[in-house]
Amino acid sequence: MGEQKRIKILIAKPGLDGHDRGAKVVAQALKEAGMEVIYSGLHKTIDQIINIAIQEDVDVIGLSIMSGAHIPITQKLFKRLGEEGVTDKFVFVGGVIPGKDIPRLKGIGVAGVFPGGTPLAETIEFLKNIVK
Amino acid sequence: MDLVKKLLQGDEKSAARLISMVEEGRPEGFKAISLIYPHTGKAHVIGVTGAPGAGKSTLIGKLAMSFVSEGKKIGIIAVDPTSSKGGGALLGDRVRMREADKTGGIFIRSMAHRGYPGGIAKAAIGATYVLEGLGKDIIMVESVGAGQTEIQISALCDTVVTVVTSDYGDDIQLMKAGLIEIGDIVAVNKADKSGAEDTVRDISMHIGDRKQNGWKVPVVTVQSISGEGVEGLKNHLDAHFSFLRENTSGIQKKKERLKTMMLTLLKEEMWNTLMDKWSNTSEFQGIVGQLEDGKVDPYAAVHKASEMMFRT
Ligand SMILES: Nc1nc2c(ncn2[C@@H]2O[C@H](COP(=O)(O)OP(=O)(O)O)[C@@H](O)[C@H]2O)c(=O)[nH]1
Ligand SMILES: [Mg+2]
C-alpha cells in the first residue's frame, strides 16, 4: 500500500569537476525507473558523501567522476567507508572512465562501472539486480 | 532493541535505519517508535510550508545555521512533493541546504511521499520522534502546502511557518489555498526582489487582528540566500515556542494536534485495511463494473460498496 522497500540511491559528485549534466541525466532516468534518488550537488568531499549516504540510508552510492581522478577518489571512499563501519552499501562509478581502469576499480570494491555512453537501461537493470 | 539503544546514544546510522523501517511500514519500526516516544516531547518541531520554489529549503538551511550557532542540534525532514508514475522521486531539497549539509550536528533526511501525494509523508511523523531520540533540539519539516497537507503539517508541528513570495503572483490564490491561515508565522521570502513590502501589507491586512489561540501572527520579510531577516524569523520561532509552553491554549492545542494526528492515521489505516480485503474481490469489482457500464450512479455504487464492507 505504497509502503515497501524502494531502491534508494545517492548520485554524488565528488571533487572539483563541475560537469553534472551526465549525473543529472542518470538521476532522472533512475527516478523514472521507480527509484528514490538523492542528488548531492557539486563539489562534495568524500566525508560529505558518506554523511549523506548514512543520513539518507541509501542502498547504493553512485559516483560521477569526469576528472580522471576516479582511482584515488574511489580508494579514499572505500577507506573512509571502512573506517566509518559502513559496509551495507553498493558503490558504482560512472563518468569518464577508460576501459583499462575498470578491473582496478572492481578490485577496490566497486560493484559496477558505467562509463559515459553506457545505455541507461543497463545501469537500471544492474541496480535492480544488486539491491534485493 | 539494539537500534533504539544506539539511537538514544546518538548514533546517526541507527536513526537513519529506524526512519527507513517506518517508511517501509515495518512492524519493528513502529515497535521502536513506541520505545522512543517516552523520550520525546521537548524538541521544537517546526513546519515550513509554501508553494514549490518559494524558498523553503533555502530558508531551512539558513535557519539551521542560525540555530546551530546557539549550540542547538538540528534535524531536518524534507518531504518532496514530486514523484513520477512508477513511484520514483528525485529528492533535491538537500542541495539547497548547502551549508547545513556540511555542518556537524545537523541531520537531514529527504523523503518521498510514497503514494500519498499532497500530504506530508506518513513516515515524517515517526521520523520526528526518531530525530528527537537522536538528541535534536529543533526539528524542521519541509512540505508543500497543497490539498490535505496543511492539516497534517499543523498536526505534526508546534509552529508552522508559511513561506510566500511576492512573485507568487496571485495573493488571492494563496489565501484561498488556506496557506496563510495555517501559518503561526508568515515569511515573505525573496525580499531582495521588489514587491515584498506590498505583499507583507496585503497579507497583514488579510490576517487583520485575528489571533491564533491568542497568538498574533507576525508577517516578516526574509532573504534566504543572503540570510537577511533570518535571525528575526528565528526570534519569532523561539517566541512562539515559549508562547505555547506558557499558555494554556498552547497546551490545549497540543492535545488537539495529537488527536488530529491519530484520526488522520486511523483514516488511512482503515482505508488500507478495507481495500486490502475487498478491492480484489469479485463482489467489489462487480459494483465498479456496474458503475462503469452506467448501470448504477456513483452514490449508489458507494452505498452498495459500503454495505458490502460493513455488513456483519
Ligand atoms: N532571489 C532570491 N531567490 C531565492 C531566495 N530564496 C530562495 N531563492 C531561490 O528560489 C529557488 C527555489 O528555492 P528552494 O529553496 O528550492 O524552494 P522550495 O521549493 O520552496 O524548497 C532557488 O533557485 C533559490 O535559490 C531569496 O531570498 N531570494
Ligand atoms: Mg524544497
Short mmCIF file of C-alpha atoms and ligand atoms in Angstrom, two decimals:
data_model
loop_
_atom_site.label_atom_id
_atom_site.label_comp_id
_atom_site.label_asym_id
_atom_site.label_seq_id
_atom_site.Cartn_x
_atom_site.Cartn_y
_atom_site.Cartn_z
CA MET A 1 0.00 0.00 0.00
CA GLY A 2 2.60 2.47 -1.08
CA GLU A 3 4.87 1.37 1.72
CA GLN A 4 7.54 -1.01 0.68
CA LYS A 5 11.20 -1.29 0.08
CA ARG A 6 12.25 1.18 -2.58
CA ILE A 7 15.68 1.33 -4.10
CA LYS A 8 17.32 4.45 -2.72
CA ILE A 9 20.34 5.88 -4.46
CA LEU A 10 22.74 8.72 -3.88
CA ILE A 11 24.17 10.21 -7.04
CA ALA A 12 27.26 12.05 -5.87
CA LYS A 13 29.70 14.43 -7.50
CA PRO A 14 32.99 14.20 -5.66
CA GLY A 15 35.90 16.54 -6.17
CA LEU A 16 36.43 19.53 -8.31
CA ASP A 17 34.94 18.84 -11.70
CA GLY A 18 31.96 21.00 -12.40
CA HIS A 19 30.17 18.94 -15.02
CA ASP A 20 26.99 17.44 -13.72
CA ARG A 21 24.84 17.11 -16.80
CA GLY A 22 25.61 13.39 -17.03
CA ALA A 23 24.89 12.85 -13.34
CA LYS A 24 21.56 14.64 -13.66
CA VAL A 25 20.54 12.58 -16.69
CA VAL A 26 21.28 9.38 -14.79
CA ALA A 27 19.44 10.67 -11.71
CA GLN A 28 16.36 11.46 -13.79
CA ALA A 29 16.41 8.07 -15.51
CA LEU A 30 16.67 6.23 -12.20
CA LYS A 31 13.77 8.24 -10.85
CA GLU A 32 11.69 7.29 -13.86
CA ALA A 33 12.61 3.67 -13.24
CA GLY A 34 10.89 3.96 -9.85
CA MET A 35 13.87 4.63 -7.61
CA GLU A 36 14.27 7.33 -4.98
CA VAL A 37 17.26 9.37 -5.98
CA ILE A 38 19.15 11.90 -3.93
CA TYR A 39 21.47 14.16 -5.85
CA SER A 40 24.38 15.51 -3.81
CA GLY A 41 25.11 18.69 -5.73
CA LEU A 42 28.58 19.60 -6.96
CA HIS A 43 31.97 19.54 -5.26
CA LYS A 44 31.34 17.15 -2.39
CA THR A 45 34.11 15.79 -0.24
CA ILE A 46 34.27 12.07 0.44
CA ASP A 47 33.20 12.67 4.03
CA GLN A 48 30.20 14.70 2.93
CA ILE A 49 29.18 11.94 0.54
CA ILE A 50 29.41 9.34 3.28
CA ASN A 51 27.49 11.59 5.62
CA ILE A 52 24.66 11.96 3.10
CA ALA A 53 24.66 8.23 2.37
CA ILE A 54 24.32 7.46 6.09
CA GLN A 55 21.60 10.01 6.86
CA GLU A 56 19.55 9.13 3.79
CA ASP A 57 20.12 5.40 4.39
CA VAL A 58 20.68 4.75 0.69
CA ASP A 59 21.28 1.30 -0.73
CA VAL A 60 23.67 2.49 -3.40
CA ILE A 61 26.21 5.27 -3.84
CA GLY A 62 26.82 6.27 -7.45
CA LEU A 63 29.91 8.38 -8.06
CA SER A 64 30.03 10.52 -11.19
CA ILE A 65 33.64 11.36 -11.97
CA MET A 66 34.82 13.20 -15.08
CA SER A 67 38.14 14.50 -13.79
CA GLY A 68 40.25 11.39 -14.33
CA ALA A 69 40.78 11.03 -10.58
CA HIS A 70 38.42 8.05 -10.29
CA ILE A 71 41.04 5.70 -8.85
CA PRO A 72 42.21 7.84 -5.88
CA ILE A 73 38.67 9.10 -5.20
CA THR A 74 37.24 5.59 -5.11
CA GLN A 75 40.13 4.32 -2.97
CA LYS A 76 39.53 7.09 -0.49
CA LEU A 77 35.79 6.45 -0.42
CA PHE A 78 36.27 2.77 0.43
CA LYS A 79 38.90 3.57 3.05
CA ARG A 80 36.57 6.03 4.78
CA LEU A 81 33.53 3.74 4.46
CA GLY A 82 35.55 1.06 6.20
CA GLU A 83 36.62 3.42 8.98
CA GLU A 84 33.03 4.52 9.49
CA GLY A 85 31.82 0.93 9.61
CA VAL A 86 29.53 1.44 6.62
CA THR A 87 29.50 -1.93 4.90
CA ASP A 88 25.95 -2.24 3.65
CA LYS A 89 26.12 -0.02 0.57
CA PHE A 90 26.91 -0.82 -3.04
CA VAL A 91 29.07 1.60 -4.96
CA PHE A 92 29.04 2.20 -8.69
CA VAL A 93 31.08 4.61 -10.75
CA GLY A 94 30.17 6.48 -13.91
CA GLY A 95 31.68 9.28 -15.95
CA VAL A 96 34.87 9.39 -17.98
CA ILE A 97 36.40 6.01 -17.15
CA PRO A 98 38.90 4.32 -19.51
CA GLY A 99 38.17 0.64 -20.02
CA LYS A 100 41.57 -0.36 -18.69
CA ASP A 101 40.73 1.05 -15.26
CA ILE A 102 37.58 -1.00 -14.80
CA PRO A 103 39.26 -4.10 -13.34
CA ARG A 104 41.17 -1.92 -10.90
CA LEU A 105 38.01 -0.17 -9.76
CA LYS A 106 36.33 -3.53 -9.23
CA GLY A 107 39.37 -4.61 -7.25
CA ILE A 108 38.86 -1.64 -4.94
CA GLY A 109 35.32 -2.84 -4.26
CA VAL A 110 33.18 -1.09 -6.85
CA ALA A 111 30.16 -3.20 -7.82
CA GLY A 112 29.69 -1.75 -11.29
CA VAL A 113 31.33 0.70 -13.67
CA PHE A 114 29.31 2.58 -16.29
CA PRO A 115 31.42 4.83 -18.47
CA GLY A 116 29.70 7.68 -20.31
CA GLY A 117 27.66 6.28 -23.19
CA THR A 118 26.52 3.18 -21.33
CA PRO A 119 22.82 2.67 -22.12
CA LEU A 120 20.77 3.85 -19.14
CA ALA A 121 18.75 0.64 -19.27
CA GLU A 122 21.91 -1.26 -18.46
CA THR A 123 22.57 0.79 -15.32
CA ILE A 124 18.97 0.40 -14.23
CA GLU A 125 18.99 -3.34 -14.78
CA PHE A 126 22.22 -3.63 -12.80
CA LEU A 127 20.83 -1.68 -9.85
CA LYS A 128 17.61 -3.67 -9.75
CA ASN A 129 19.64 -6.85 -9.64
CA ILE A 130 22.08 -5.93 -6.88
CA VAL A 131 19.59 -4.37 -4.48
CA LYS A 132 17.38 -7.09 -3.12
CA MET B 1 16.00 -3.25 20.90
CA ASP B 2 19.55 -2.61 19.87
CA LEU B 3 18.87 0.10 17.31
CA VAL B 4 16.86 2.15 19.79
CA LYS B 5 19.58 1.91 22.40
CA LYS B 6 22.15 3.09 19.90
CA LEU B 7 19.85 5.85 18.69
CA LEU B 8 19.46 7.19 22.20
CA GLN B 9 23.23 7.26 22.49
CA GLY B 10 23.35 9.48 19.42
CA ASP B 11 24.12 7.03 16.61
CA GLU B 12 23.13 8.53 13.25
CA LYS B 13 23.24 5.22 11.42
CA SER B 14 20.63 3.76 13.75
CA ALA B 15 18.48 6.86 13.32
CA ALA B 16 18.63 6.55 9.54
CA ARG B 17 17.79 2.85 9.67
CA LEU B 18 14.84 3.40 12.01
CA ILE B 19 13.41 6.07 9.74
CA SER B 20 13.67 3.66 6.80
CA MET B 21 11.85 0.99 8.78
CA VAL B 22 8.98 3.35 9.47
CA GLU B 23 8.96 4.43 5.80
CA GLU B 24 8.69 0.81 4.77
CA GLY B 25 5.82 0.30 7.19
CA ARG B 26 7.63 -2.47 9.02
CA PRO B 27 6.14 -3.56 12.37
CA GLU B 28 9.59 -3.45 14.05
CA GLY B 29 9.76 0.20 13.05
CA PHE B 30 6.55 1.02 14.85
CA LYS B 31 7.61 -1.03 17.88
CA ALA B 32 10.78 1.03 18.01
CA ILE B 33 8.74 4.25 17.89
CA SER B 34 6.84 3.10 20.99
CA LEU B 35 10.16 2.72 22.79
CA ILE B 36 11.44 6.10 21.59
CA TYR B 37 8.24 8.02 22.27
CA PRO B 38 8.75 8.38 26.04
CA HIS B 39 11.97 10.25 25.24
CA THR B 40 10.20 12.83 23.10
CA GLY B 41 8.08 15.91 23.63
CA LYS B 42 10.72 18.52 24.35
CA ALA B 43 12.03 19.40 20.89
CA HIS B 44 10.62 22.31 18.93
CA VAL B 45 9.05 20.85 15.80
CA ILE B 46 8.78 23.49 13.10
CA GLY B 47 6.84 23.01 9.88
CA VAL B 48 7.86 25.03 6.84
CA THR B 49 5.24 25.10 4.13
CA GLY B 50 4.61 27.02 0.94
CA ALA B 51 4.44 26.63 -2.83
CA PRO B 52 7.23 24.84 -4.71
CA GLY B 53 10.00 27.32 -5.41
CA ALA B 54 9.07 29.73 -2.61
CA GLY B 55 12.42 29.09 -0.99
CA LYS B 56 11.55 26.67 1.82
CA SER B 57 14.69 24.54 1.54
CA THR B 58 16.99 27.55 1.25
CA LEU B 59 15.34 29.16 4.26
CA ILE B 60 15.52 25.98 6.34
CA GLY B 61 19.23 25.72 5.56
CA LYS B 62 19.79 29.26 6.81
CA LEU B 63 17.60 28.82 9.90
CA ALA B 64 19.51 25.66 10.72
CA MET B 65 22.80 27.57 10.66
CA SER B 66 21.30 30.25 12.87
CA PHE B 67 20.12 27.69 15.46
CA VAL B 68 23.43 25.83 15.29
CA SER B 69 25.31 28.99 16.19
CA GLU B 70 23.40 28.91 19.51
CA GLY B 71 24.60 25.38 20.13
CA LYS B 72 21.30 23.75 19.19
CA LYS B 73 21.17 20.38 17.50
CA ILE B 74 19.09 20.29 14.34
CA GLY B 75 17.13 17.65 12.46
CA ILE B 76 15.57 18.33 9.07
CA ILE B 77 12.95 16.27 7.24
CA ALA B 78 12.32 17.38 3.68
CA VAL B 79 9.25 15.85 2.09
CA ASP B 80 9.44 16.11 -1.67
CA PRO B 81 6.19 16.70 -3.50
CA THR B 82 7.25 15.33 -6.86
CA SER B 83 7.03 11.74 -7.78
CA SER B 84 6.70 10.01 -11.09
CA LYS B 85 4.16 7.37 -12.01
CA GLY B 86 6.42 4.48 -11.15
CA GLY B 87 6.82 5.84 -7.62
CA GLY B 88 10.30 7.17 -8.19
CA ALA B 89 11.41 10.52 -6.88
CA LEU B 90 14.28 12.91 -7.31
CA LEU B 91 14.91 14.39 -3.93
CA GLY B 92 16.61 17.72 -4.36
CA ASP B 93 15.94 19.75 -1.22
CA ARG B 94 19.23 18.87 0.34
CA VAL B 95 21.20 20.59 -2.44
CA ARG B 96 19.58 23.87 -1.37
CA MET B 97 20.83 23.41 2.19
CA ARG B 98 24.47 23.52 1.17
CA GLU B 99 25.98 25.00 4.29
CA ALA B 100 23.81 22.99 6.64
CA ASP B 101 24.74 19.85 4.75
CA LYS B 102 28.40 20.50 5.58
CA THR B 103 27.82 21.20 9.22
CA GLY B 104 28.07 18.70 12.03
CA GLY B 105 25.11 18.30 14.34
CA ILE B 106 22.61 18.69 11.51
CA PHE B 107 20.81 15.56 10.33
CA ILE B 108 18.99 15.94 7.03
CA ARG B 109 16.62 13.32 5.71
CA SER B 110 14.81 13.54 2.38
CA MET B 111 11.52 11.75 1.97
CA ALA B 112 9.30 10.93 -0.93
CA HIS B 113 5.63 10.81 -0.14
CA ARG B 114 5.37 7.20 -1.39
CA GLY B 115 1.87 7.19 -2.67
CA TYR B 116 0.26 9.90 -0.60
CA PRO B 117 0.63 12.93 -2.82
CA GLY B 118 -0.13 16.25 -1.26
CA GLY B 119 0.44 15.05 2.24
CA ILE B 120 3.42 15.01 4.48
CA ALA B 121 4.76 11.52 4.30
CA LYS B 122 3.16 9.37 6.96
CA ALA B 123 6.66 8.41 7.97
CA ALA B 124 7.54 12.04 8.67
CA ILE B 125 5.68 11.73 11.96
CA GLY B 126 7.81 8.80 13.07
CA ALA B 127 10.92 10.50 11.74
CA THR B 128 10.42 13.48 14.06
CA TYR B 129 10.35 11.10 17.04
CA VAL B 130 13.46 9.32 15.82
CA LEU B 131 15.32 12.61 15.38
CA GLU B 132 14.33 13.75 18.84
CA GLY B 133 15.52 10.40 20.15
CA LEU B 134 18.81 11.19 18.44
CA GLY B 135 19.03 14.27 20.62
CA LYS B 136 17.83 17.03 18.30
CA ASP B 137 16.50 20.21 19.90
CA ILE B 138 14.95 21.64 16.77
CA ILE B 139 13.29 19.58 14.05
CA MET B 140 12.23 21.29 10.85
CA VAL B 141 9.81 19.63 8.45
CA GLU B 142 9.56 20.92 4.88
CA SER B 143 6.37 20.22 2.98
CA VAL B 144 4.39 21.89 0.22
CA GLY B 145 1.04 23.08 1.32
CA ALA B 146 -1.47 21.61 -1.06
CA GLY B 147 -4.59 19.53 -0.68
CA GLN B 148 -4.76 17.93 2.72
CA THR B 149 -1.21 18.77 3.67
CA GLU B 150 -1.94 21.78 5.79
CA ILE B 151 -4.00 19.81 8.25
CA GLN B 152 -1.28 17.27 8.65
CA ILE B 153 1.60 19.65 8.95
CA SER B 154 -0.14 21.64 11.64
CA ALA B 155 -0.98 18.41 13.44
CA LEU B 156 2.66 17.39 13.49
CA CYS B 157 4.37 20.70 14.18
CA ASP B 158 4.43 23.06 17.15
CA THR B 159 4.99 26.03 14.88
CA VAL B 160 4.16 26.38 11.20
CA VAL B 161 5.95 28.93 9.02
CA THR B 162 4.22 29.72 5.74
CA VAL B 163 6.72 30.86 3.13
CA VAL B 164 5.40 33.10 0.37
CA THR B 165 6.99 35.38 -2.20
CA SER B 166 5.74 38.46 -3.94
CA ASP B 167 6.36 36.83 -7.29
CA TYR B 168 3.89 34.14 -6.40
CA GLY B 169 1.60 36.34 -8.43
CA ASP B 170 -1.89 35.98 -7.19
CA ASP B 171 -2.14 36.65 -3.46
CA ILE B 172 -5.80 35.79 -3.58
CA GLN B 173 -4.87 32.33 -4.75
CA LEU B 174 -2.62 32.00 -1.78
CA MET B 175 -5.27 32.99 0.69
CA LYS B 176 -7.77 30.68 -0.97
CA ALA B 177 -5.42 27.77 -0.59
CA GLY B 178 -5.58 28.36 3.14
CA LEU B 179 -1.83 28.50 3.41
CA ILE B 180 -1.79 31.80 5.22
CA GLU B 181 -4.33 30.53 7.73
CA ILE B 182 -2.24 27.66 8.94
CA GLY B 183 0.87 29.75 9.50
CA ASP B 184 1.82 30.79 13.01
CA ILE B 185 4.36 32.98 11.25
CA VAL B 186 4.30 34.16 7.64
CA ALA B 187 7.68 34.70 5.99
CA VAL B 188 7.74 36.73 2.77
CA ASN B 189 10.87 35.38 1.11
CA LYS B 190 12.98 36.78 -1.74
CA ALA B 191 12.68 40.23 -0.24
CA ASP B 192 15.74 41.15 -2.29
CA LYS B 193 13.29 41.42 -5.18
CA SER B 194 10.76 44.19 -5.42
CA GLY B 195 7.23 43.89 -4.10
CA ALA B 196 7.95 42.21 -0.78
CA GLU B 197 6.71 45.14 1.29
CA ASP B 198 3.45 45.20 -0.68
CA THR B 199 3.00 41.51 -0.05
CA VAL B 200 3.60 41.98 3.67
CA ARG B 201 0.95 44.69 3.71
CA ASP B 202 -1.58 42.61 1.76
CA ILE B 203 -1.12 39.59 3.97
CA SER B 204 -1.20 41.62 7.18
CA MET B 205 -4.44 43.16 6.02
CA HIS B 206 -5.82 39.73 5.20
CA ILE B 207 -4.91 38.44 8.64
CA GLY B 208 -6.11 41.59 10.37
CA ASP B 209 -6.30 41.35 14.15
CA ARG B 210 -7.20 37.71 14.06
CA LYS B 211 -5.23 35.70 16.53
CA GLN B 212 -4.17 32.09 16.54
CA ASN B 213 -5.34 30.98 20.01
CA GLY B 214 -4.15 34.30 21.40
CA TRP B 215 -1.00 34.46 19.27
CA LYS B 216 -0.66 37.38 16.89
CA VAL B 217 0.73 36.07 13.61
CA PRO B 218 3.86 38.01 12.60
CA VAL B 219 4.46 38.72 8.91
CA VAL B 220 8.17 39.19 8.24
CA THR B 221 10.43 39.58 5.23
CA VAL B 222 13.45 37.35 4.66
CA GLN B 223 16.16 36.92 2.05
CA SER B 224 17.06 33.29 2.31
CA ILE B 225 20.09 33.43 0.04
CA SER B 226 21.86 36.28 1.86
CA GLY B 227 20.35 35.38 5.23
CA GLU B 228 18.89 38.85 5.78
CA GLY B 229 15.96 38.68 8.17
CA VAL B 230 16.55 35.06 9.12
CA GLU B 231 17.68 35.99 12.63
CA GLY B 232 14.46 37.94 13.13
CA LEU B 233 12.42 34.99 11.94
CA LYS B 234 14.29 32.72 14.32
CA ASN B 235 13.40 35.03 17.20
CA HIS B 236 9.72 34.79 16.28
CA LEU B 237 10.05 30.99 16.21
CA ASP B 238 11.55 30.99 19.68
CA ALA B 239 8.85 33.39 20.89
CA HIS B 240 6.10 31.15 19.53
CA PHE B 241 7.57 28.11 21.23
CA SER B 242 7.71 29.94 24.57
CA PHE B 243 4.17 31.14 23.99
CA LEU B 244 2.98 27.56 23.51
CA ARG B 245 4.63 26.37 26.66
CA GLU B 246 3.46 29.24 28.82
CA ASN B 247 -0.17 29.40 27.74
CA THR B 248 -2.99 27.03 28.49
CA SER B 249 -4.17 27.48 24.91
CA GLY B 250 -0.83 26.11 23.75
CA ILE B 251 -1.18 23.03 25.91
CA GLN B 252 -4.73 22.54 24.70
CA LYS B 253 -3.57 22.93 21.11
CA LYS B 254 -1.06 20.14 21.56
CA LYS B 255 -3.80 17.80 22.73
CA GLU B 256 -5.92 18.66 19.72
CA ARG B 257 -2.98 18.13 17.41
CA LEU B 258 -2.35 14.66 18.79
CA LYS B 259 -5.97 13.74 18.32
CA THR B 260 -5.99 15.08 14.74
CA MET B 261 -2.86 13.10 14.01
CA MET B 262 -4.38 9.92 15.37
CA LEU B 263 -7.58 10.38 13.40
CA THR B 264 -5.63 11.05 10.21
CA LEU B 265 -3.56 7.92 10.68
CA LEU B 266 -6.63 5.91 11.63
CA LYS B 267 -8.45 7.01 8.50
CA GLU B 268 -5.56 5.82 6.38
CA GLU B 269 -5.25 2.56 8.27
CA MET B 270 -8.94 1.82 7.86
CA TRP B 271 -8.81 2.62 4.15
CA ASN B 272 -5.78 0.37 3.62
CA THR B 273 -7.28 -2.48 5.61
CA LEU B 274 -10.57 -2.32 3.77
CA MET B 275 -9.01 -2.02 0.33
CA ASP B 276 -6.61 -4.88 1.03
CA LYS B 277 -9.55 -7.00 1.98
CA TRP B 278 -12.04 -6.01 -0.69
CA SER B 279 -10.55 -4.38 -3.76
CA ASN B 280 -9.70 -7.65 -5.49
CA THR B 281 -12.94 -9.46 -4.68
CA SER B 282 -15.38 -10.18 -7.50
CA GLU B 283 -18.14 -8.59 -5.45
CA PHE B 284 -16.31 -5.25 -5.26
CA GLN B 285 -15.25 -5.37 -8.87
CA GLY B 286 -18.81 -6.20 -9.85
CA ILE B 287 -20.00 -2.95 -8.26
CA VAL B 288 -17.27 -0.99 -10.04
CA GLY B 289 -18.27 -2.71 -13.28
CA GLN B 290 -21.90 -1.70 -12.85
CA LEU B 291 -20.79 1.88 -12.33
CA GLU B 292 -18.53 1.84 -15.37
CA ASP B 293 -21.31 0.39 -17.52
CA GLY B 294 -23.67 3.13 -16.45
CA LYS B 295 -26.00 0.74 -14.65
CA VAL B 296 -25.69 2.49 -11.29
CA ASP B 297 -24.84 6.05 -10.29
CA PRO B 298 -21.77 6.85 -8.17
CA TYR B 299 -23.79 7.39 -4.97
CA ALA B 300 -25.49 4.04 -5.39
CA ALA B 301 -22.15 2.36 -6.08
CA VAL B 302 -20.70 3.78 -2.88
CA HIS B 303 -23.78 2.73 -0.96
CA LYS B 304 -23.50 -0.83 -2.25
CA ALA B 305 -19.78 -1.00 -1.59
CA SER B 306 -20.07 0.27 1.95
CA GLU B 307 -22.97 -2.06 2.71
CA MET B 308 -20.78 -4.87 1.48
CA MET B 309 -17.77 -3.81 3.54
CA PHE B 310 -19.61 -3.14 6.78
CA ARG B 311 -22.26 -5.84 6.80
CA THR B 312 -21.84 -8.06 9.79
N1 LIG C 1 16.27 35.98 -5.19
C1 LIG C 1 16.07 35.07 -4.26
N2 LIG C 1 15.98 33.77 -4.60
C2 LIG C 1 15.77 32.85 -3.62
C3 LIG C 1 15.65 33.22 -2.26
N3 LIG C 1 15.45 32.11 -1.54
C4 LIG C 1 15.45 31.06 -2.41
N4 LIG C 1 15.65 31.52 -3.67
C5 LIG C 1 15.73 30.70 -4.89
O1 LIG C 1 14.46 30.15 -5.18
C6 LIG C 1 14.61 28.87 -5.79
C7 LIG C 1 13.80 27.83 -5.05
O2 LIG C 1 14.34 27.67 -3.75
P1 LIG C 1 14.05 26.38 -2.87
O3 LIG C 1 14.65 26.61 -1.53
O4 LIG C 1 14.46 25.16 -3.60
O5 LIG C 1 12.45 26.43 -2.77
P2 LIG C 1 11.42 25.33 -2.25
O6 LIG C 1 10.92 24.59 -3.43
O7 LIG C 1 10.32 26.13 -1.59
O8 LIG C 1 12.14 24.45 -1.28
C8 LIG C 1 16.10 28.57 -5.81
O9 LIG C 1 16.60 28.90 -7.07
C9 LIG C 1 16.64 29.51 -4.75
O10 LIG C 1 17.99 29.83 -4.98
C10 LIG C 1 15.77 34.62 -1.92
O11 LIG C 1 15.67 35.06 -0.77
N5 LIG C 1 15.97 35.49 -2.97
MG MG C 2 12.40 22.36 -1.27
#
